C-alpha cells in the first residue's frame, strides 16, 4: 500500500513541510537574536542597575549560548509551552490562543463566503469570456482589489455603520457572545476581506478554465453536443483545480497572517495587532511565538494545496 | 429673567452651547458676563446625575502589552483603567486645588520638610479589606524600589523616611517641597492592599469601579463597587474602555453610538465632527505642549546665538493654525502657560522674526551646513508637517534646516534624548516645580535639552521650599526668563486636549489636567 505513488508523494510533502518549519524556527530565533539591544536592558529600561540586569539575565537564561537557548525554546514549544510575555507577564499560550482563535474565526467566515463566490464568478466569467458578464465581474473585482483595504473598510463603515447603522463599526468580540452576535459584530471586516481576496481567486479560476478550454478533449465534448456550462463544470474545472487550489490557499494564508490593517480599522482582537504591539515593545518570546504560528499556517496551507493538486491529478491517482 | 436666557442657560448647562458662545449671547440679552458665568456654574453643578446604565469610552493609547500594575502605566488607557479601580491619596481638581481622596486632611511643618496626612476611615478595597495608613506607606515604599520600575520613582525618591501611626502617615523629605501633595496625585501612586507588593497587577484597589474584564489592548470592563465611599462620583452601573487606536475608527464608533466618548480627535477633522448634531467637541487648553529640543552641550547647539536664531525662525502662530487646527495656543520657549498656578503672564511673547533670526544666525558664525532636525509621526500628531513648516520659515531667514524623518518604532529609545535636535512632546505636570524638575534640572533623568544652569537649579530648589506666594512667583518668572533666553527648548505651541462625547453624555467639566477630564470622565459623567 505504501508503494502507492500518491501516498509517497504526500508523505514526502509533509516531511518536507516539517523540515521547513524547523528551518523557519531556527531563522526566527536567529532573527530575534539579531535585534539590536539586550533583552534584559530593553525590559528594565534606562534606570536598570547592574545587579537587576544580572538577575534578569540569569532568570531569562540569557547567559547560556544561543544554540542551547534555541533547543530549550524548541523543546518548550513542542510541549505547548510558549513561555510568558516579558511586558505583562501573561502566559503567551493563553493570550495568543484567544487571539489566534479570533483570527481563525474571521478568516474562516471570510473564506466560506469568498472561495465559493470567487470560483462561481470565475466559472461564469469563463463561460461568457469577453462578453458583458465577464467584463462586469472582472471590472468590479479588480476595482475592489485595487483600493487599499482600509479605504474599502472606511467606505463600508461610513455607509453600513454610521449612515444606516446596520452593523457595528467596532468589531470587538469577547467571551460570552453567541456565534450569531459574533457574526453580526464581524460583518464589516468579513465584507472587506471578501472584497479584497475575491479578484485574485476569480481571475485565476477564469484563466485556468480558459487555458483548459483550448484542449482537444474540450473540443470533443463540444462536438458531442454538451452545453457550454456542462463542459466547464464537468470537464474543464476538474482539470483546472491544481492552479486554482494554489491561489485559494495563498489567499487563505493571507486571511490568517496578513490582515493587521483590517484588524486595526475594525478594532478586531486578532493576532496581527497583538504581534505589532509586542514587536514595538521588543517582547521577543511573543514575537517568536507569533512568527512560528504564522509560518506554520503558511506552510500547512501550502502542503494542503500541494496534496490537493496531487490528488487532483488523475495520472497520479491511477498509476499504470 | 427672560425665557430666552433660561433656554440659553439650559443649552449651555447641557454643553450644547459653548461657554464662550453662552457668555456672548447672554451679553446680547443684557446679562453681564460675570453674572452669566456664575449662573452657568451653579446651573451645571445643580444638575442631578442620573444613576445607572453603561458608559463606554473609545480611546487611543492602549496596547496589548499593558498591565494593571500602576507602577508601569505609561499611556492613556492604563491611566484611565487604573483610576477606575484605584485611588491616590489626593487628586488635583479642574481648578488646580487639592481634592482629598484616600487622605482626608494634610498639614506640613513650616519648612515644608515634614508632611502628615490623615487617612480616611472606612475606605474599603474590592476584596473586602479596609484601607489602612500602613497600606499607604507600603505603596510608597514599593514605588521607591527600583525593581518595581515605577514611573513615579523620581517623585518618591524625594522622600527620606515614611511612617504610619494609627490613621496618620508622616513623610519626611530630603529637601523642602511645598508642592508635595501635587506630586502625590501622580497617577502611578494608587493605594493598593499591602502596597501591592505581593501582586502589583491584581487590579484590587479602593476605586469606584471593580475590574470585571481585563483584555489589554482590546477592552477593559468594570462594574460599580457597591461600597465605594464617595457617592459624588461613579454614576454609571458599568463602565467600559474600548481600545480604538485608529483615528477614523474611533470617530465612527462615536458616530454610530457604540461608544459615548472618545479621546484625541484629530485636529484636521474637528470641524467636520463638530457638525454632527449628535456629537459635542470638548476641548480644553492644558499644559501639554509640542516641542523641538536641542542639546545645548552638542555642537552647533552649544552656541546660544544659534539657538536664539532658531527660536526666532519658527512661526508659532502658523503652527497653531496649521498643525493644531486652531485648537491650541502659542508657546514662548518655556514649558509653562496660564494653566499653571503662579504663571507670570507679563513675559513678552516671542514672535517669528526672520530679520532677528538672520542676525543671530550671522552672529553664531555657523558654517552654513544644513542643521539636521529629526522628526517622526510618533513625536506628536503632525510632527513631520510641523518640522517642514519650521524648515520653510527658517529658510526665509537664511537658516538651512534638513528635516530627517525617523521611524516611529524606536523613536523614544533611539532618537529622543539621544540625537541633538528632534521633535518631541510633553504632557505637562500639575505644578511648575514638577515640570522643571522633570526635564530642566541639571540632574534630571529626562533633561532632554541637556540644560545645565546653576542659577536656574538654585532658583528651582529655593522656590520649592518657599511658602511665600509672591516670592515664589517671582522666582518662577526668573527661571522662565533664563530658560526662554538660554535654554535648548523651542516651544512653538501648547496643544488643547480635544475629546468628543455623544449628546446624551452629561456632567462633563473642562479639566486642564488631562484628556478625558484627566482620565475621570467615566466616573464623573452620566447618560441623560
CSV table of C-alpha atoms in Angstrom, one decimal, chain B residues 82-499:
chain,number,residue,atom,x,y,z
B,82,UNK,CA,-6.2,52.3,36.8
B,83,UNK,CA,-8.0,55.4,38.0
B,84,UNK,CA,-11.3,53.4,37.8
B,85,UNK,CA,-10.2,50.7,40.2
B,86,UNK,CA,-7.7,52.6,42.4
B,87,UNK,CA,-7.3,55.9,44.1
B,88,UNK,CA,-4.5,58.2,45.1
B,89,UNK,CA,-4.1,59.9,48.4
B,90,UNK,CA,-5.1,63.2,46.9
B,91,UNK,CA,-6.1,64.4,43.4
B,92,UNK,CA,-5.9,67.7,41.6
B,93,UNK,CA,-9.3,69.2,40.7
B,94,UNK,CA,-10.0,71.1,37.5
B,95,UNK,CA,-9.3,74.4,39.2
B,96,UNK,CA,-5.8,73.3,40.4
B,97,UNK,CA,-6.8,72.7,44.0
B,98,UNK,CA,-6.1,69.6,46.0
B,99,UNK,CA,-9.0,67.2,46.1
B,100,UNK,CA,-8.8,64.8,49.0
B,101,UNK,CA,-9.4,61.1,48.2
B,102,UNK,CA,-7.8,58.4,50.4
B,103,UNK,CA,-6.3,61.1,52.6
B,104,UNK,CA,-8.8,63.5,54.1
B,105,UNK,CA,-6.6,66.1,55.8
B,106,UNK,CA,-3.0,67.2,55.5
B,107,UNK,CA,-0.6,69.5,57.1
B,108,UNK,CA,3.0,70.4,56.8
B,109,UNK,CA,5.8,71.7,59.0
B,110,UNK,CA,6.7,75.4,58.5
B,111,UNK,CA,9.8,74.5,56.5
B,112,UNK,CA,7.7,72.1,54.2
B,113,UNK,CA,10.1,69.3,55.1
B,114,UNK,CA,7.6,67.1,57.1
B,115,UNK,CA,4.2,66.3,55.9
B,116,UNK,CA,1.4,64.5,57.7
B,117,UNK,CA,-1.7,63.0,56.1
B,118,UNK,CA,-4.8,61.8,57.9
B,119,UNK,CA,-6.1,58.7,56.1
B,120,UNK,CA,-9.9,58.4,55.6
B,121,UNK,CA,-11.6,55.9,57.8
B,122,UNK,CA,-13.7,53.1,56.5
B,123,UNK,CA,-12.4,53.1,52.9
B,124,UNK,CA,-12.8,49.5,51.6
B,125,UNK,CA,-10.9,47.6,49.0
B,126,UNK,CA,-12.7,45.5,46.4
B,127,UNK,CA,-11.6,42.3,48.2
B,128,UNK,CA,-13.4,43.5,51.4
B,129,UNK,CA,-10.2,44.5,53.3
B,130,UNK,CA,-10.1,48.0,54.9
B,131,UNK,CA,-7.6,50.5,53.6
B,132,UNK,CA,-5.0,51.5,56.3
B,133,UNK,CA,-2.3,54.0,56.8
B,134,UNK,CA,0.2,51.1,56.6
B,135,UNK,CA,-1.0,50.3,53.1
B,136,UNK,CA,-0.3,53.9,52.1
B,137,UNK,CA,3.3,53.6,53.4
B,138,UNK,CA,3.7,50.2,51.8
B,139,UNK,CA,2.5,51.6,48.5
B,140,UNK,CA,5.0,54.5,48.5
B,141,UNK,CA,7.7,52.0,49.6
B,142,UNK,CA,7.1,49.8,46.6
B,143,UNK,CA,7.4,52.7,44.2
B,144,UNK,CA,10.8,53.6,45.7
B,145,UNK,CA,12.1,50.2,44.9
B,146,UNK,CA,13.9,50.3,41.6
B,147,UNK,CA,12.8,46.7,40.8
B,148,UNK,CA,9.2,48.0,40.6
B,149,UNK,CA,10.3,50.1,37.6
B,150,UNK,CA,7.8,52.7,38.8
B,151,UNK,CA,7.1,55.7,36.7
B,152,UNK,CA,6.8,57.6,39.9
B,153,UNK,CA,10.3,56.7,41.1
B,154,UNK,CA,11.5,60.3,40.7
B,155,UNK,CA,8.7,61.5,42.9
B,156,UNK,CA,9.0,59.1,45.8
B,157,UNK,CA,12.8,59.3,45.8
B,158,UNK,CA,12.4,62.8,47.4
B,159,UNK,CA,11.0,61.1,50.5
B,160,UNK,CA,13.6,60.4,53.1
B,161,UNK,CA,11.5,58.4,55.6
B,162,UNK,CA,7.9,57.5,56.0
B,163,UNK,CA,5.9,56.1,58.8
B,164,UNK,CA,2.3,55.1,59.7
B,165,UNK,CA,0.8,55.7,63.1
B,166,UNK,CA,-2.8,54.9,63.6
B,167,UNK,CA,-4.6,56.7,60.7
B,168,UNK,CA,-1.8,59.2,60.3
B,169,UNK,CA,1.0,59.0,57.7
B,170,UNK,CA,4.1,61.1,58.1
B,171,UNK,CA,6.5,61.8,55.3
B,172,UNK,CA,9.9,63.4,55.9
B,173,UNK,CA,11.6,64.8,52.8
B,174,UNK,CA,15.2,65.2,51.7
B,175,UNK,CA,14.6,68.8,50.6
B,176,UNK,CA,11.7,71.0,51.4
B,177,UNK,CA,8.9,70.8,48.9
B,178,UNK,CA,5.8,73.0,49.1
B,179,UNK,CA,4.2,71.1,46.2
B,180,UNK,CA,4.4,67.6,47.7
B,181,UNK,CA,0.6,67.0,47.6
B,182,UNK,CA,0.6,67.7,43.8
B,183,UNK,CA,3.3,65.1,43.4
B,184,UNK,CA,1.3,62.5,45.4
B,185,UNK,CA,-1.6,63.0,43.0
B,186,UNK,CA,0.6,61.2,40.4
B,187,UNK,CA,-1.5,58.5,38.6
B,188,UNK,CA,1.1,55.8,39.4
B,189,UNK,CA,0.6,56.2,43.2
B,190,UNK,CA,-2.6,54.3,43.7
B,191,UNK,CA,-3.0,52.8,47.1
B,192,UNK,CA,-3.1,49.0,47.0
B,193,UNK,CA,-3.6,46.4,49.7
B,194,UNK,CA,-0.2,45.8,51.3
B,195,UNK,CA,1.2,48.3,48.9
B,196,UNK,CA,0.7,45.9,46.0
B,197,UNK,CA,4.0,44.2,47.0
B,198,UNK,CA,2.5,40.6,46.6
B,199,UNK,CA,0.6,41.0,43.4
B,200,UNK,CA,1.1,44.5,41.9
B,201,UNK,CA,-1.1,43.7,38.8
B,202,UNK,CA,-4.1,42.3,40.8
B,203,UNK,CA,-6.3,45.3,39.9
B,204,UNK,CA,-7.6,45.4,43.5
B,205,UNK,CA,-8.0,48.9,44.9
B,206,UNK,CA,-10.4,51.2,46.6
B,207,UNK,CA,-11.7,53.0,43.4
B,208,UNK,CA,-15.3,53.4,42.3
B,209,UNK,CA,-15.3,50.6,39.8
B,210,UNK,CA,-14.3,46.9,40.1
B,211,UNK,CA,-12.3,45.2,37.3
B,212,UNK,CA,-14.5,42.7,35.5
B,213,UNK,CA,-12.8,42.3,32.2
B,214,UNK,CA,-9.1,42.9,31.5
B,215,UNK,CA,-8.1,42.3,27.9
B,216,UNK,CA,-5.1,44.6,27.3
B,217,UNK,CA,-5.2,46.4,24.0
B,218,UNK,CA,-8.8,45.4,23.5
B,219,UNK,CA,-11.3,46.1,26.2
B,220,UNK,CA,-11.5,46.8,29.9
B,221,UNK,CA,-14.8,46.3,31.7
B,222,UNK,CA,-15.9,47.5,35.1
B,223,UNK,CA,-18.9,47.4,37.4
B,224,UNK,CA,-19.7,49.8,40.2
B,225,UNK,CA,-18.2,48.9,43.5
B,226,UNK,CA,-21.2,49.0,45.9
B,227,UNK,CA,-19.2,50.0,49.0
B,228,UNK,CA,-17.4,53.0,47.4
B,229,UNK,CA,-17.2,55.8,49.9
B,230,UNK,CA,-17.9,58.8,47.7
B,231,UNK,CA,-21.3,59.0,46.1
B,232,UNK,CA,-20.5,62.1,44.2
B,233,UNK,CA,-18.7,60.1,41.5
B,234,UNK,CA,-19.3,56.8,39.9
B,235,UNK,CA,-22.8,57.3,38.4
B,236,UNK,CA,-23.0,54.5,35.8
B,237,UNK,CA,-23.5,50.9,36.9
B,238,UNK,CA,-21.0,49.7,34.4
B,239,UNK,CA,-18.2,51.4,32.5
B,240,UNK,CA,-16.1,50.2,29.7
B,241,UNK,CA,-12.9,51.3,27.9
B,242,UNK,CA,-12.6,50.1,24.3
B,243,UNK,CA,-9.1,50.5,22.8
B,244,UNK,CA,-9.6,52.0,19.4
B,245,UNK,CA,-6.2,53.3,18.2
B,246,UNK,CA,-7.3,54.2,14.7
B,247,UNK,CA,-8.4,57.8,14.4
B,248,UNK,CA,-11.2,57.2,11.9
B,249,UNK,CA,-12.5,54.1,13.6
B,250,UNK,CA,-12.7,56.0,16.9
B,251,UNK,CA,-14.8,58.8,15.4
B,252,UNK,CA,-17.0,56.2,13.6
B,253,UNK,CA,-17.6,54.4,16.8
B,254,UNK,CA,-18.8,57.6,18.4
B,255,UNK,CA,-21.0,58.5,15.4
B,256,UNK,CA,-22.6,55.1,15.3
B,257,UNK,CA,-23.3,55.2,19.1
B,258,UNK,CA,-21.0,52.2,20.0
B,259,UNK,CA,-19.2,54.4,22.5
B,260,UNK,CA,-20.3,57.5,24.4
B,261,UNK,CA,-17.0,59.4,24.4
B,262,UNK,CA,-13.6,59.4,22.6
B,263,UNK,CA,-10.3,61.0,23.2
B,264,UNK,CA,-7.8,62.6,20.8
B,265,UNK,CA,-10.0,63.9,17.9
B,266,UNK,CA,-7.6,64.6,15.0
B,267,UNK,CA,-7.4,68.4,14.7
B,268,UNK,CA,-7.8,68.1,10.9
B,269,UNK,CA,-11.4,66.8,11.3
B,270,UNK,CA,-12.6,68.6,14.4
B,271,UNK,CA,-14.8,71.0,12.4
B,272,UNK,CA,-16.3,68.1,10.4
B,273,UNK,CA,-17.0,66.0,13.5
B,274,UNK,CA,-18.5,69.0,15.3
B,275,UNK,CA,-21.1,69.4,12.6
B,276,UNK,CA,-22.7,66.2,13.6
B,277,UNK,CA,-25.7,67.2,15.8
B,278,UNK,CA,-25.3,64.1,18.0
B,279,UNK,CA,-21.7,64.8,18.9
B,280,UNK,CA,-20.2,67.5,21.0
B,281,UNK,CA,-16.5,68.5,20.8
B,282,UNK,CA,-14.9,69.1,24.3
B,283,UNK,CA,-11.6,70.9,24.1
B,284,UNK,CA,-9.7,72.4,26.9
B,285,UNK,CA,-6.3,74.1,26.9
B,286,UNK,CA,-4.0,72.2,29.1
B,287,UNK,CA,-0.3,72.0,29.9
B,288,UNK,CA,0.7,69.6,27.2
B,289,UNK,CA,3.0,71.0,24.6
B,290,UNK,CA,4.8,70.1,21.4
B,291,UNK,CA,8.5,70.9,21.2
B,292,UNK,CA,11.7,70.9,19.2
B,293,UNK,CA,14.6,70.2,21.6
B,294,UNK,CA,18.3,71.0,21.1
B,295,UNK,CA,21.1,69.5,23.2
B,296,UNK,CA,22.9,72.6,24.5
B,297,UNK,CA,26.0,70.5,25.0
B,298,UNK,CA,26.4,69.4,21.4
B,299,UNK,CA,27.7,71.5,18.5
B,300,UNK,CA,26.3,73.5,16.8
B,301,UNK,CA,23.6,73.9,19.5
B,302,UNK,CA,26.2,74.7,22.2
B,303,UNK,CA,26.1,78.2,20.7
B,304,UNK,CA,23.4,80.3,22.2
B,305,UNK,CA,23.3,82.7,19.2
B,306,UNK,CA,22.4,79.7,17.0
B,307,UNK,CA,19.7,78.6,19.5
B,308,UNK,CA,18.3,82.1,19.5
B,309,UNK,CA,18.3,82.2,15.7
B,310,UNK,CA,16.3,79.0,15.6
B,311,UNK,CA,13.9,80.4,18.3
B,312,UNK,CA,13.2,83.5,16.2
B,313,UNK,CA,13.0,81.4,13.0
B,314,UNK,CA,9.8,79.4,13.9
B,315,UNK,CA,6.4,80.7,13.1
B,316,UNK,CA,4.3,79.8,16.1
B,317,UNK,CA,1.0,81.3,15.0
B,318,UNK,CA,1.1,79.5,11.7
B,319,UNK,CA,1.8,76.2,13.6
B,320,UNK,CA,-1.2,76.6,15.9
B,321,UNK,CA,-3.4,77.1,12.9
B,322,UNK,CA,-1.9,74.5,10.6
B,323,UNK,CA,-0.9,71.7,13.0
B,324,UNK,CA,-3.5,72.2,15.7
B,325,UNK,CA,-6.3,73.4,13.5
B,326,UNK,CA,-6.5,76.4,15.9
B,327,UNK,CA,-7.1,74.1,18.9
B,328,UNK,CA,-4.1,75.3,20.9
B,329,UNK,CA,-2.1,78.4,22.0
B,330,UNK,CA,1.3,79.7,21.0
B,331,UNK,CA,4.3,78.8,23.2
B,332,UNK,CA,7.1,81.1,24.4
B,333,UNK,CA,10.1,78.7,24.7
B,334,UNK,CA,9.4,77.8,28.4
B,335,UNK,CA,7.1,74.9,29.3
B,336,UNK,CA,4.7,76.9,31.5
B,337,UNK,CA,1.4,78.5,30.5
B,338,UNK,CA,-1.6,80.0,32.1
B,339,UNK,CA,-2.9,76.6,33.1
B,340,UNK,CA,-0.2,76.5,35.8
B,341,UNK,CA,-0.5,78.2,39.2
B,342,UNK,CA,1.9,81.1,39.7
B,343,UNK,CA,2.3,81.7,35.9
B,344,UNK,CA,3.8,85.1,35.0
B,345,UNK,CA,1.7,86.4,32.1
B,346,UNK,CA,3.8,89.6,31.7
B,347,UNK,CA,6.7,87.7,30.0
B,348,UNK,CA,7.0,89.1,26.4
B,349,UNK,CA,5.7,86.8,23.7
B,350,UNK,CA,8.4,85.7,21.3
B,351,UNK,CA,7.3,86.2,17.7
B,352,UNK,CA,8.5,85.0,14.3
B,353,UNK,CA,11.2,87.5,13.2
B,354,UNK,CA,13.3,86.4,10.2
B,355,UNK,CA,15.5,89.5,10.5
B,356,UNK,CA,16.4,88.9,14.1
B,357,UNK,CA,16.9,85.2,13.3
B,358,UNK,CA,19.2,86.1,10.4
B,359,UNK,CA,21.2,88.5,12.7
B,360,UNK,CA,21.6,85.8,15.4
B,361,UNK,CA,22.5,83.2,12.8
B,362,UNK,CA,25.2,85.5,11.4
B,363,UNK,CA,26.5,86.2,14.9
B,364,UNK,CA,26.7,82.5,15.6
B,365,UNK,CA,29.2,82.0,12.8
B,366,UNK,CA,27.6,78.7,11.8
B,367,UNK,CA,29.3,77.4,8.7
B,368,UNK,CA,26.1,77.1,6.7
B,369,UNK,CA,25.9,73.4,6.6
B,370,UNK,CA,22.4,72.1,7.0
B,371,UNK,CA,21.2,71.6,10.5
B,372,UNK,CA,19.5,68.2,10.9
B,373,UNK,CA,16.1,68.2,12.6
B,374,UNK,CA,14.8,64.7,13.3
B,375,UNK,CA,11.1,64.0,13.4
B,376,UNK,CA,8.6,61.2,13.2
B,377,UNK,CA,4.8,60.9,13.4
B,378,UNK,CA,5.3,59.4,16.9
B,379,UNK,CA,6.8,62.6,18.2
B,380,UNK,CA,3.4,64.3,18.2
B,381,UNK,CA,0.5,64.3,15.7
B,382,UNK,CA,1.6,66.4,12.8
B,383,UNK,CA,5.3,66.5,13.8
B,384,UNK,CA,6.5,65.8,10.3
B,385,UNK,CA,4.5,68.6,8.9
B,386,UNK,CA,5.5,70.9,11.8
B,387,UNK,CA,9.1,70.2,11.0
B,388,UNK,CA,8.6,71.1,7.4
B,389,UNK,CA,6.9,74.4,8.3
B,390,UNK,CA,9.8,75.1,10.6
B,391,UNK,CA,12.2,74.4,7.7
B,392,UNK,CA,10.3,76.8,5.4
B,393,UNK,CA,10.1,79.6,8.0
B,394,UNK,CA,13.8,79.1,8.8
B,395,UNK,CA,14.8,79.2,5.2
B,396,UNK,CA,13.2,82.6,4.9
B,397,UNK,CA,15.7,83.8,7.5
B,398,UNK,CA,18.5,82.1,5.5
B,399,UNK,CA,18.9,79.2,8.0
B,400,UNK,CA,19.2,75.8,6.3
B,401,UNK,CA,17.3,73.1,8.2
B,402,UNK,CA,17.3,69.5,6.9
B,403,UNK,CA,14.3,67.5,8.0
B,404,UNK,CA,15.1,63.9,8.7
B,405,UNK,CA,12.2,61.6,9.1
B,406,UNK,CA,12.8,58.7,11.6
B,407,UNK,CA,10.8,55.5,12.0
B,408,UNK,CA,8.0,55.6,14.7
B,409,UNK,CA,9.3,52.4,16.1
B,410,UNK,CA,12.1,53.1,18.4
B,411,UNK,CA,11.8,56.9,18.3
B,412,UNK,CA,11.7,57.2,22.0
B,413,UNK,CA,14.7,54.9,22.6
B,414,UNK,CA,16.9,55.8,19.6
B,415,UNK,CA,16.2,59.5,18.8
B,416,UNK,CA,14.6,61.3,21.7
B,417,UNK,CA,17.1,62.1,24.4
B,418,UNK,CA,19.9,60.7,22.1
B,419,UNK,CA,20.0,62.9,19.0
B,420,UNK,CA,20.9,66.6,19.5
B,421,UNK,CA,17.9,68.1,17.7
B,422,UNK,CA,14.5,66.5,17.4
B,423,UNK,CA,10.7,66.9,17.7
B,424,UNK,CA,9.0,65.7,20.9
B,425,UNK,CA,6.1,66.4,23.3
B,426,UNK,CA,5.5,66.8,26.9
B,427,UNK,CA,2.2,66.1,28.7
B,428,UNK,CA,2.7,68.8,31.3
B,429,UNK,CA,2.7,68.5,35.1
B,430,UNK,CA,0.3,69.9,37.7
B,431,UNK,CA,2.7,72.4,39.1
B,432,UNK,CA,5.7,74.4,37.7
B,433,UNK,CA,8.2,72.7,40.1
B,434,UNK,CA,7.4,69.3,38.9
B,435,UNK,CA,7.7,70.3,35.2
B,436,UNK,CA,11.0,72.0,35.7
B,437,UNK,CA,12.3,69.2,38.0
B,438,UNK,CA,11.4,66.5,35.5
B,439,UNK,CA,13.1,68.0,32.5
B,440,UNK,CA,15.2,71.1,33.1
B,441,UNK,CA,17.1,70.5,36.4
B,442,UNK,CA,20.7,69.6,35.6
B,443,UNK,CA,20.4,66.2,37.2
B,444,UNK,CA,17.0,65.2,35.9
B,445,UNK,CA,16.9,61.8,34.1
B,446,UNK,CA,14.7,63.3,31.4
B,447,UNK,CA,16.7,66.5,30.9
B,448,UNK,CA,16.3,66.2,27.2
B,449,UNK,CA,17.9,69.5,26.3
B,450,UNK,CA,21.0,68.7,28.5
B,451,UNK,CA,20.4,72.1,30.2
B,452,UNK,CA,22.9,72.9,32.9
B,453,UNK,CA,22.5,76.3,34.6
B,454,UNK,CA,23.5,76.7,38.2
B,455,UNK,CA,21.3,79.9,38.8
B,456,UNK,CA,18.3,78.0,37.4
B,457,UNK,CA,18.9,75.0,39.6
B,458,UNK,CA,19.4,77.1,42.7
B,459,UNK,CA,16.2,79.0,42.0
B,460,UNK,CA,14.3,75.8,41.5
B,461,UNK,CA,15.4,74.3,44.8
B,462,UNK,CA,14.8,77.6,46.6
B,463,UNK,CA,11.3,78.0,45.1
B,464,UNK,CA,10.4,74.5,46.1
B,465,UNK,CA,10.8,75.4,49.8
B,466,UNK,CA,9.4,78.9,49.5
B,467,UNK,CA,6.0,79.2,51.1
B,468,UNK,CA,5.5,83.0,50.3
B,469,UNK,CA,3.4,83.0,47.1
B,470,UNK,CA,4.7,86.3,45.7
B,471,UNK,CA,8.4,85.5,46.2
B,472,UNK,CA,7.8,82.1,44.7
B,473,UNK,CA,6.0,83.5,41.7
B,474,UNK,CA,8.9,85.9,41.1
B,475,UNK,CA,11.4,83.0,41.3
B,476,UNK,CA,9.4,81.0,38.7
B,477,UNK,CA,9.3,84.1,36.5
B,478,UNK,CA,13.1,84.5,36.7
B,479,UNK,CA,13.5,80.8,35.8
B,480,UNK,CA,11.2,81.2,32.8
B,481,UNK,CA,13.4,84.1,31.6
B,482,UNK,CA,16.6,82.0,31.9
B,483,UNK,CA,15.1,79.1,30.1
B,484,UNK,CA,13.5,81.2,27.4
B,485,UNK,CA,16.7,83.1,26.6
B,486,UNK,CA,19.3,80.4,27.2
B,487,UNK,CA,17.7,77.0,27.1
B,488,UNK,CA,17.7,74.4,24.3
B,489,UNK,CA,13.9,74.3,24.2
B,490,UNK,CA,11.9,75.6,21.2
B,491,UNK,CA,8.3,75.5,22.2
B,492,UNK,CA,6.0,76.6,19.4
B,493,UNK,CA,2.7,75.5,20.8
B,494,UNK,CA,0.6,74.2,23.7
B,495,UNK,CA,-2.0,71.7,22.4
B,496,UNK,CA,-5.6,71.6,23.6
B,497,UNK,CA,-6.9,68.3,24.7
B,498,UNK,CA,-9.7,67.6,22.3
B,499,UNK,CA,-12.3,64.9,23.3
